[in-house]
């Protein structure tokens, strides 16, 4: 087994990416602990999140949406290299673990993932967020609930909508099917772009009683 980035033989084959390549991954400068976007205040939370608090509580990303992770996500999703899931999930787990040390995060009660539109699921054959979430739940020794949420079929193509219409559309897109009273949830996605999707999902999770929602993703698009 070789490192998927530098092709050097791996001493620990299950890791998928060697220690040197993990060390060389692009790092964020100071980011807000809630939205994971760069900010310059001395506080953990940026002024945007203070002014309008998202429904989720923490957002942890491995890197910005740039190479080499951008390329690896592309391989996973579009070239069906689903065997990359464990190596990528490990990076997410490490990022969560590092944040946990800093912020004394609690270990979640259950792990779930952003559901894929069912048409996309049929055409792709898998949900990449589910592939990433499964090993993380196993390492945390927590329940994995990939079908906690369902995604309603979208009537309109998002591309033709204005920003306000898109936000309103996404807010009614997800349904949660379980009582989550007294439960903390870890929500997994591959890429977080605007944050509208994870916000709509977090709103549903909290409505069902979730005490906290920690989002862990591979890449955060820095707008
Ligand atoms: Zn390497
Ligand atoms: Zn923020």
PDB file of C-alpha atoms and ligand atoms in Angstrom:
ATOM      1  CA  UNK A   1       0.000   0.000   0.000  1.00  0.00           C
ATOM      2  CA  UNK A   2       1.335   3.414  -1.004  1.00  0.00           C
ATOM      3  CA  UNK A   3       0.529   6.977   0.048  1.00  0.00           C
ATOM      4  CA  UNK A   4      -2.243   8.293  -2.230  1.00  0.00           C
ATOM      5  CA  UNK A   5      -0.463  11.656  -2.484  1.00  0.00           C
ATOM      6  CA  UNK A   6       3.298  10.961  -2.808  1.00  0.00           C
ATOM      7  CA  UNK A   7       3.245   7.248  -3.730  1.00  0.00           C
ATOM      8  CA  UNK A   8       5.790   6.343  -1.028  1.00  0.00           C
ATOM      9  CA  UNK A   9       5.263   2.960   0.682  1.00  0.00           C
ATOM     10  CA  UNK A  10       3.271   3.308   3.913  1.00  0.00           C
ATOM     11  CA  UNK A  11       4.510   1.922   7.211  1.00  0.00           C
ATOM     12  CA  UNK A  12       0.895   1.805   8.415  1.00  0.00           C
ATOM     13  CA  UNK A  13      -1.050   0.733   5.281  1.00  0.00           C
ATOM     14  CA  UNK A  14      -4.522   1.527   6.661  1.00  0.00           C
ATOM     15  CA  UNK A  15      -3.657   5.225   6.988  1.00  0.00           C
ATOM     16  CA  UNK A  16      -3.691   5.812   3.201  1.00  0.00           C
ATOM     17  CA  UNK A  17      -1.761   9.100   3.460  1.00  0.00           C
ATOM     18  CA  UNK A  18       1.763   9.210   4.905  1.00  0.00           C
ATOM     19  CA  UNK A  19       2.715  11.334   7.945  1.00  0.00           C
ATOM     20  CA  UNK A  20       4.820  13.687   5.823  1.00  0.00           C
ATOM     21  CA  UNK A  21       1.916  14.444   3.449  1.00  0.00           C
ATOM     22  CA  UNK A  22      -0.454  14.947   6.394  1.00  0.00           C
ATOM     23  CA  UNK A  23       2.078  17.401   7.862  1.00  0.00           C
ATOM     24  CA  UNK A  24       2.328  19.222   4.495  1.00  0.00           C
ATOM     25  CA  UNK A  25      -1.431  19.728   4.054  1.00  0.00           C
ATOM     26  CA  UNK A  26      -2.281  23.431   3.725  1.00  0.00           C
ATOM     27  CA  UNK A  27      -3.168  24.852   7.122  1.00  0.00           C
ATOM     28  CA  UNK A  28      -5.742  27.475   7.974  1.00  0.00           C
ATOM     29  CA  UNK A  29      -4.602  30.698   9.525  1.00  0.00           C
ATOM     30  CA  UNK A  30      -6.833  31.848  12.368  1.00  0.00           C
ATOM     31  CA  UNK A  31     -10.420  30.803  11.677  1.00  0.00           C
ATOM     32  CA  UNK A  32     -13.693  31.296  13.527  1.00  0.00           C
ATOM     33  CA  UNK A  33     -14.576  28.152  15.516  1.00  0.00           C
ATOM     34  CA  UNK A  34     -18.187  28.427  14.475  1.00  0.00           C
ATOM     35  CA  UNK A  35     -18.052  29.107  10.715  1.00  0.00           C
ATOM     36  CA  UNK A  36     -14.409  28.137  10.015  1.00  0.00           C
ATOM     37  CA  UNK A  37     -13.823  31.301   7.962  1.00  0.00           C
ATOM     38  CA  UNK A  38     -10.740  33.475   8.502  1.00  0.00           C
ATOM     39  CA  UNK A  39     -11.112  36.357  10.945  1.00  0.00           C
ATOM     40  CA  UNK A  40      -8.852  38.730  12.787  1.00  0.00           C
ATOM     41  CA  UNK A  41     -10.573  39.251  16.155  1.00  0.00           C
ATOM     42  CA  UNK A  42      -8.869  37.948  19.278  1.00  0.00           C
ATOM     43  CA  UNK A  43     -12.012  35.932  20.110  1.00  0.00           C
ATOM     44  CA  UNK A  44     -12.763  32.389  18.898  1.00  0.00           C
ATOM     45  CA  UNK A  45     -15.980  33.489  17.191  1.00  0.00           C
ATOM     46  CA  UNK A  46     -16.065  36.020  14.342  1.00  0.00           C
ATOM     47  CA  UNK A  47     -18.276  39.112  14.183  1.00  0.00           C
ATOM     48  CA  UNK A  48     -20.528  37.491  11.525  1.00  0.00           C
ATOM     49  CA  UNK A  49     -21.373  34.560  13.816  1.00  0.00           C
ATOM     50  CA  UNK A  50     -21.840  36.910  16.791  1.00  0.00           C
ATOM     51  CA  UNK A  51     -24.280  39.015  14.738  1.00  0.00           C
ATOM     52  CA  UNK A  52     -26.202  36.070  13.291  1.00  0.00           C
ATOM     53  CA  UNK A  53     -25.538  32.841  15.110  1.00  0.00           C
ATOM     54  CA  UNK A  54     -25.750  29.716  12.947  1.00  0.00           C
ATOM     55  CA  UNK A  55     -27.779  26.751  14.251  1.00  0.00           C
ATOM     56  CA  UNK A  56     -24.701  24.540  14.436  1.00  0.00           C
ATOM     57  CA  UNK A  57     -22.189  24.993  17.274  1.00  0.00           C
ATOM     58  CA  UNK A  58     -18.745  24.207  15.838  1.00  0.00           C
ATOM     59  CA  UNK A  59     -17.455  23.718  12.320  1.00  0.00           C
ATOM     60  CA  UNK A  60     -14.199  21.864  11.871  1.00  0.00           C
ATOM     61  CA  UNK A  61     -12.535  21.476   8.461  1.00  0.00           C
ATOM     62  CA  UNK A  62      -9.259  19.840   7.474  1.00  0.00           C
ATOM     63  CA  UNK A  63      -8.353  22.492   4.889  1.00  0.00           C
ATOM     64  CA  UNK A  64      -9.706  25.031   2.441  1.00  0.00           C
ATOM     65  CA  UNK A  65     -11.191  23.666  -0.758  1.00  0.00           C
ATOM     66  CA  UNK A  66      -7.828  23.516  -2.524  1.00  0.00           C
ATOM     67  CA  UNK A  67      -5.409  20.807  -3.619  1.00  0.00           C
ATOM     68  CA  UNK A  68      -4.446  18.199  -2.638  1.00  0.00           C
ATOM     69  CA  UNK A  69      -7.767  17.527  -0.858  1.00  0.00           C
ATOM     70  CA  UNK A  70      -9.805  19.050  -3.685  1.00  0.00           C
ATOM     71  CA  UNK A  71      -8.264  16.503  -6.057  1.00  0.00           C
ATOM     72  CA  UNK A  72      -8.853  13.613  -3.656  1.00  0.00           C
ATOM     73  CA  UNK A  73     -12.527  14.554  -3.149  1.00  0.00           C
ATOM     74  CA  UNK A  74     -12.875  14.660  -6.914  1.00  0.00           C
ATOM     75  CA  UNK A  75     -11.376  11.158  -7.187  1.00  0.00           C
ATOM     76  CA  UNK A  76     -13.703   9.874  -4.492  1.00  0.00           C
ATOM     77  CA  UNK A  77     -16.876  11.390  -5.957  1.00  0.00           C
ATOM     78  CA  UNK A  78     -16.423  11.331  -9.686  1.00  0.00           C
ATOM     79  CA  UNK A  79     -13.890   8.538 -10.296  1.00  0.00           C
ATOM     80  CA  UNK A  80     -15.527   6.344  -7.654  1.00  0.00           C
ATOM     81  CA  UNK A  81     -12.302   5.757  -5.728  1.00  0.00           C
ATOM     82  CA  UNK A  82     -14.366   4.902  -2.700  1.00  0.00           C
ATOM     83  CA  UNK A  83     -11.395   3.194  -1.044  1.00  0.00           C
ATOM     84  CA  UNK A  84     -10.089   6.729  -0.318  1.00  0.00           C
ATOM     85  CA  UNK A  85     -12.809   7.146   2.303  1.00  0.00           C
ATOM     86  CA  UNK A  86     -10.826   5.802   5.276  1.00  0.00           C
ATOM     87  CA  UNK A  87      -7.752   7.962   4.602  1.00  0.00           C
ATOM     88  CA  UNK A  88      -9.916  11.083   4.215  1.00  0.00           C
ATOM     89  CA  UNK A  89     -12.082  10.235   7.224  1.00  0.00           C
ATOM     90  CA  UNK A  90      -8.909   9.858   9.281  1.00  0.00           C
ATOM     91  CA  UNK A  91      -7.886  13.439   8.425  1.00  0.00           C
ATOM     92  CA  UNK A  92     -11.302  14.654   9.572  1.00  0.00           C
ATOM     93  CA  UNK A  93     -11.059  12.648  12.768  1.00  0.00           C
ATOM     94  CA  UNK A  94      -7.590  14.105  13.478  1.00  0.00           C
ATOM     95  CA  UNK A  95      -8.877  17.662  12.849  1.00  0.00           C
ATOM     96  CA  UNK A  96     -11.783  17.040  15.250  1.00  0.00           C
ATOM     97  CA  UNK A  97      -9.421  15.539  17.822  1.00  0.00           C
ATOM     98  CA  UNK A  98      -7.101  18.572  17.678  1.00  0.00           C
ATOM     99  CA  UNK A  99     -10.040  20.949  18.139  1.00  0.00           C
ATOM    100  CA  UNK A 100     -11.309  18.783  20.948  1.00  0.00           C
ATOM    101  CA  UNK A 101      -8.045  19.334  22.837  1.00  0.00           C
ATOM    102  CA  UNK A 102      -8.336  23.130  22.427  1.00  0.00           C
ATOM    103  CA  UNK A 103     -12.051  23.611  23.029  1.00  0.00           C
ATOM    104  CA  UNK A 104     -12.714  20.639  25.361  1.00  0.00           C
ATOM    105  CA  UNK A 105     -15.392  19.383  22.960  1.00  0.00           C
ATOM    106  CA  UNK A 106     -17.625  16.607  24.165  1.00  0.00           C
ATOM    107  CA  UNK A 107     -17.662  13.284  22.382  1.00  0.00           C
ATOM    108  CA  UNK A 108     -20.912  13.219  20.363  1.00  0.00           C
ATOM    109  CA  UNK A 109     -23.686  10.720  21.152  1.00  0.00           C
ATOM    110  CA  UNK A 110     -24.246   9.904  17.515  1.00  0.00           C
ATOM    111  CA  UNK A 111     -22.796  10.545  14.076  1.00  0.00           C
ATOM    112  CA  UNK A 112     -24.854  11.388  10.992  1.00  0.00           C
ATOM    113  CA  UNK A 113     -24.208  12.787   7.525  1.00  0.00           C
ATOM    114  CA  UNK A 114     -25.683  15.218   5.020  1.00  0.00           C
ATOM    115  CA  UNK A 115     -28.089  13.184   2.863  1.00  0.00           C
ATOM    116  CA  UNK A 116     -27.673  13.182  -0.882  1.00  0.00           C
ATOM    117  CA  UNK A 117     -30.517  13.966  -3.247  1.00  0.00           C
ATOM    118  CA  UNK A 118     -31.997  10.557  -4.119  1.00  0.00           C
ATOM    119  CA  UNK A 119     -31.538  11.033  -7.893  1.00  0.00           C
ATOM    120  CA  UNK A 120     -27.881  11.824  -7.345  1.00  0.00           C
ATOM    121  CA  UNK A 121     -27.623   8.819  -5.018  1.00  0.00           C
ATOM    122  CA  UNK A 122     -28.991   6.540  -7.732  1.00  0.00           C
ATOM    123  CA  UNK A 123     -26.696   7.935 -10.399  1.00  0.00           C
ATOM    124  CA  UNK A 124     -23.579   7.993  -8.201  1.00  0.00           C
ATOM    125  CA  UNK A 125     -24.383   4.828  -6.281  1.00  0.00           C
ATOM    126  CA  UNK A 126     -23.127   6.143  -2.934  1.00  0.00           C
ATOM    127  CA  UNK A 127     -23.213   9.155  -0.667  1.00  0.00           C
ATOM    128  CA  UNK A 128     -19.629  10.366  -0.099  1.00  0.00           C
ATOM    129  CA  UNK A 129     -20.592  11.986   3.238  1.00  0.00           C
ATOM    130  CA  UNK A 130     -21.901   8.603   4.430  1.00  0.00           C
ATOM    131  CA  UNK A 131     -18.637   6.901   3.385  1.00  0.00           C
ATOM    132  CA  UNK A 132     -16.682   9.465   5.410  1.00  0.00           C
ATOM    133  CA  UNK A 133     -18.982   9.349   8.451  1.00  0.00           C
ATOM    134  CA  UNK A 134     -19.020   5.572   8.918  1.00  0.00           C
ATOM    135  CA  UNK A 135     -15.375   5.045   9.987  1.00  0.00           C
ATOM    136  CA  UNK A 136     -15.509   8.183  12.175  1.00  0.00           C
ATOM    137  CA  UNK A 137     -18.481   6.734  14.101  1.00  0.00           C
ATOM    138  CA  UNK A 138     -16.555   3.484  14.504  1.00  0.00           C
ATOM    139  CA  UNK A 139     -13.429   5.234  15.848  1.00  0.00           C
ATOM    140  CA  UNK A 140     -15.595   7.246  18.255  1.00  0.00           C
ATOM    141  CA  UNK A 141     -17.447   4.077  19.235  1.00  0.00           C
ATOM    142  CA  UNK A 142     -20.738   5.865  18.682  1.00  0.00           C
ATOM    143  CA  UNK A 143     -23.988   5.064  16.860  1.00  0.00           C
ATOM    144  CA  UNK A 144     -23.920   5.807  13.167  1.00  0.00           C
ATOM    145  CA  UNK A 145     -27.290   7.096  11.908  1.00  0.00           C
ATOM    146  CA  UNK A 146     -26.950   7.776   8.171  1.00  0.00           C
ATOM    147  CA  UNK A 147     -30.720   7.955   7.671  1.00  0.00           C
ATOM    148  CA  UNK A 148     -31.537  10.312  10.522  1.00  0.00           C
ATOM    149  CA  UNK A 149     -32.422  12.941   7.930  1.00  0.00           C
ATOM    150  CA  UNK A 150     -34.271  12.786   4.668  1.00  0.00           C
ATOM    151  CA  UNK A 151     -34.000  15.185   1.812  1.00  0.00           C
ATOM    152  CA  UNK A 152     -37.154  16.201  -0.002  1.00  0.00           C
ATOM    153  CA  UNK A 153     -37.001  16.152  -3.775  1.00  0.00           C
ATOM    154  CA  UNK A 154     -36.325  19.678  -5.056  1.00  0.00           C
ATOM    155  CA  UNK A 155     -39.017  20.997  -7.339  1.00  0.00           C
ATOM    156  CA  UNK A 156     -36.927  23.744  -8.838  1.00  0.00           C
ATOM    157  CA  UNK A 157     -33.379  23.890 -10.066  1.00  0.00           C
ATOM    158  CA  UNK A 158     -31.445  25.899  -7.460  1.00  0.00           C
ATOM    159  CA  UNK A 159     -29.398  27.577 -10.190  1.00  0.00           C
ATOM    160  CA  UNK A 160     -32.389  29.576 -11.416  1.00  0.00           C
ATOM    161  CA  UNK A 161     -33.241  30.974  -7.973  1.00  0.00           C
ATOM    162  CA  UNK A 162     -32.137  34.188  -6.312  1.00  0.00           C
ATOM    163  CA  UNK A 163     -30.034  33.974  -3.143  1.00  0.00           C
ATOM    164  CA  UNK A 164     -33.057  34.643  -0.880  1.00  0.00           C
ATOM    165  CA  UNK A 165     -35.119  32.051  -2.727  1.00  0.00           C
ATOM    166  CA  UNK A 166     -32.292  29.519  -2.444  1.00  0.00           C
ATOM    167  CA  UNK A 167     -32.035  30.002   1.322  1.00  0.00           C
ATOM    168  CA  UNK A 168     -35.838  29.670   1.722  1.00  0.00           C
ATOM    169  CA  UNK A 169     -35.758  26.585  -0.497  1.00  0.00           C
ATOM    170  CA  UNK A 170     -32.977  24.892   1.453  1.00  0.00           C
ATOM    171  CA  UNK A 171     -34.630  25.604   4.821  1.00  0.00           C
ATOM    172  CA  UNK A 172     -37.541  23.333   3.980  1.00  0.00           C
ATOM    173  CA  UNK A 173     -35.445  20.680   2.256  1.00  0.00           C
ATOM    174  CA  UNK A 174     -34.556  18.435   5.210  1.00  0.00           C
ATOM    175  CA  UNK A 175     -36.604  16.438   7.701  1.00  0.00           C
ATOM    176  CA  UNK A 176     -35.339  14.727  10.866  1.00  0.00           C
ATOM    177  CA  UNK A 177     -37.125  11.537  11.941  1.00  0.00           C
ATOM    178  CA  UNK A 178     -35.944  10.904  15.501  1.00  0.00           C
ATOM    179  CA  UNK A 179     -36.316  12.318  18.965  1.00  0.00           C
ATOM    180  CA  UNK A 180     -32.838  13.651  19.747  1.00  0.00           C
ATOM    181  CA  UNK A 181     -33.528  14.943  23.272  1.00  0.00           C
ATOM    182  CA  UNK A 182     -30.323  15.157  25.357  1.00  0.00           C
ATOM    183  CA  UNK A 183     -28.244  14.006  22.389  1.00  0.00           C
ATOM    184  CA  UNK A 184     -25.202  15.714  20.895  1.00  0.00           C
ATOM    185  CA  UNK A 185     -24.775  15.144  17.185  1.00  0.00           C
ATOM    186  CA  UNK A 186     -21.757  15.099  14.881  1.00  0.00           C
ATOM    187  CA  UNK A 187     -22.746  16.005  11.321  1.00  0.00           C
ATOM    188  CA  UNK A 188     -20.398  14.961   8.499  1.00  0.00           C
ATOM    189  CA  UNK A 189     -20.115  16.500   5.033  1.00  0.00           C
ATOM    190  CA  UNK A 190     -17.365  16.501   2.417  1.00  0.00           C
ATOM    191  CA  UNK A 191     -17.392  20.203   1.457  1.00  0.00           C
ATOM    192  CA  UNK A 192     -19.076  23.130   3.184  1.00  0.00           C
ATOM    193  CA  UNK A 193     -19.588  26.059   0.836  1.00  0.00           C
ATOM    194  CA  UNK A 194     -22.209  28.625   1.875  1.00  0.00           C
ATOM    195  CA  UNK A 195     -23.208  26.812   5.060  1.00  0.00           C
ATOM    196  CA  UNK A 196     -26.904  27.011   4.076  1.00  0.00           C
ATOM    197  CA  UNK A 197     -27.318  23.218   3.913  1.00  0.00           C
ATOM    198  CA  UNK A 198     -25.681  22.449   7.251  1.00  0.00           C
ATOM    199  CA  UNK A 199     -27.582  25.344   8.819  1.00  0.00           C
ATOM    200  CA  UNK A 200     -30.946  23.994   7.606  1.00  0.00           C
ATOM    201  CA  UNK A 201     -30.021  20.511   8.856  1.00  0.00           C
ATOM    202  CA  UNK A 202     -28.788  21.813  12.214  1.00  0.00           C
ATOM    203  CA  UNK A 203     -32.057  23.729  12.616  1.00  0.00           C
ATOM    204  CA  UNK A 204     -33.978  20.455  12.129  1.00  0.00           C
ATOM    205  CA  UNK A 205     -31.691  18.538  14.500  1.00  0.00           C
ATOM    206  CA  UNK A 206     -32.156  21.174  17.208  1.00  0.00           C
ATOM    207  CA  UNK A 207     -35.912  21.198  16.605  1.00  0.00           C
ATOM    208  CA  UNK A 208     -35.842  17.458  17.363  1.00  0.00           C
ATOM    209  CA  UNK A 209     -34.060  18.151  20.640  1.00  0.00           C
ATOM    210  CA  UNK A 210     -30.328  17.901  19.817  1.00  0.00           C
ATOM    211  CA  UNK A 211     -28.290  19.669  22.488  1.00  0.00           C
ATOM    212  CA  UNK A 212     -25.393  20.452  20.154  1.00  0.00           C
ATOM    213  CA  UNK A 213     -24.385  19.981  16.527  1.00  0.00           C
ATOM    214  CA  UNK A 214     -20.710  19.755  15.633  1.00  0.00           C
ATOM    215  CA  UNK A 215     -20.043  19.756  11.909  1.00  0.00           C
ATOM    216  CA  UNK A 216     -16.888  18.078  10.624  1.00  0.00           C
ATOM    217  CA  UNK A 217     -15.973  18.371   6.939  1.00  0.00           C
ATOM    218  CA  UNK A 218     -12.953  17.831   4.734  1.00  0.00           C
ATOM    219  CA  UNK A 219     -12.940  21.228   3.042  1.00  0.00           C
ATOM    220  CA  UNK A 220     -14.357  24.637   3.787  1.00  0.00           C
ATOM    221  CA  UNK A 221     -14.742  26.973   0.846  1.00  0.00           C
ATOM    222  CA  UNK A 222     -13.337  30.324   1.882  1.00  0.00           C
ATOM    223  CA  UNK A 223     -15.589  32.824   0.134  1.00  0.00           C
TER     224      UNK A 223
HETATM  225 ZN1  LIG B   1       2.759  10.858   1.184  1.00  0.00          ZN
HETATM  226 ZN1  LIG B   2     -17.824  32.773  12.275  1.00  0.00          ZN
END
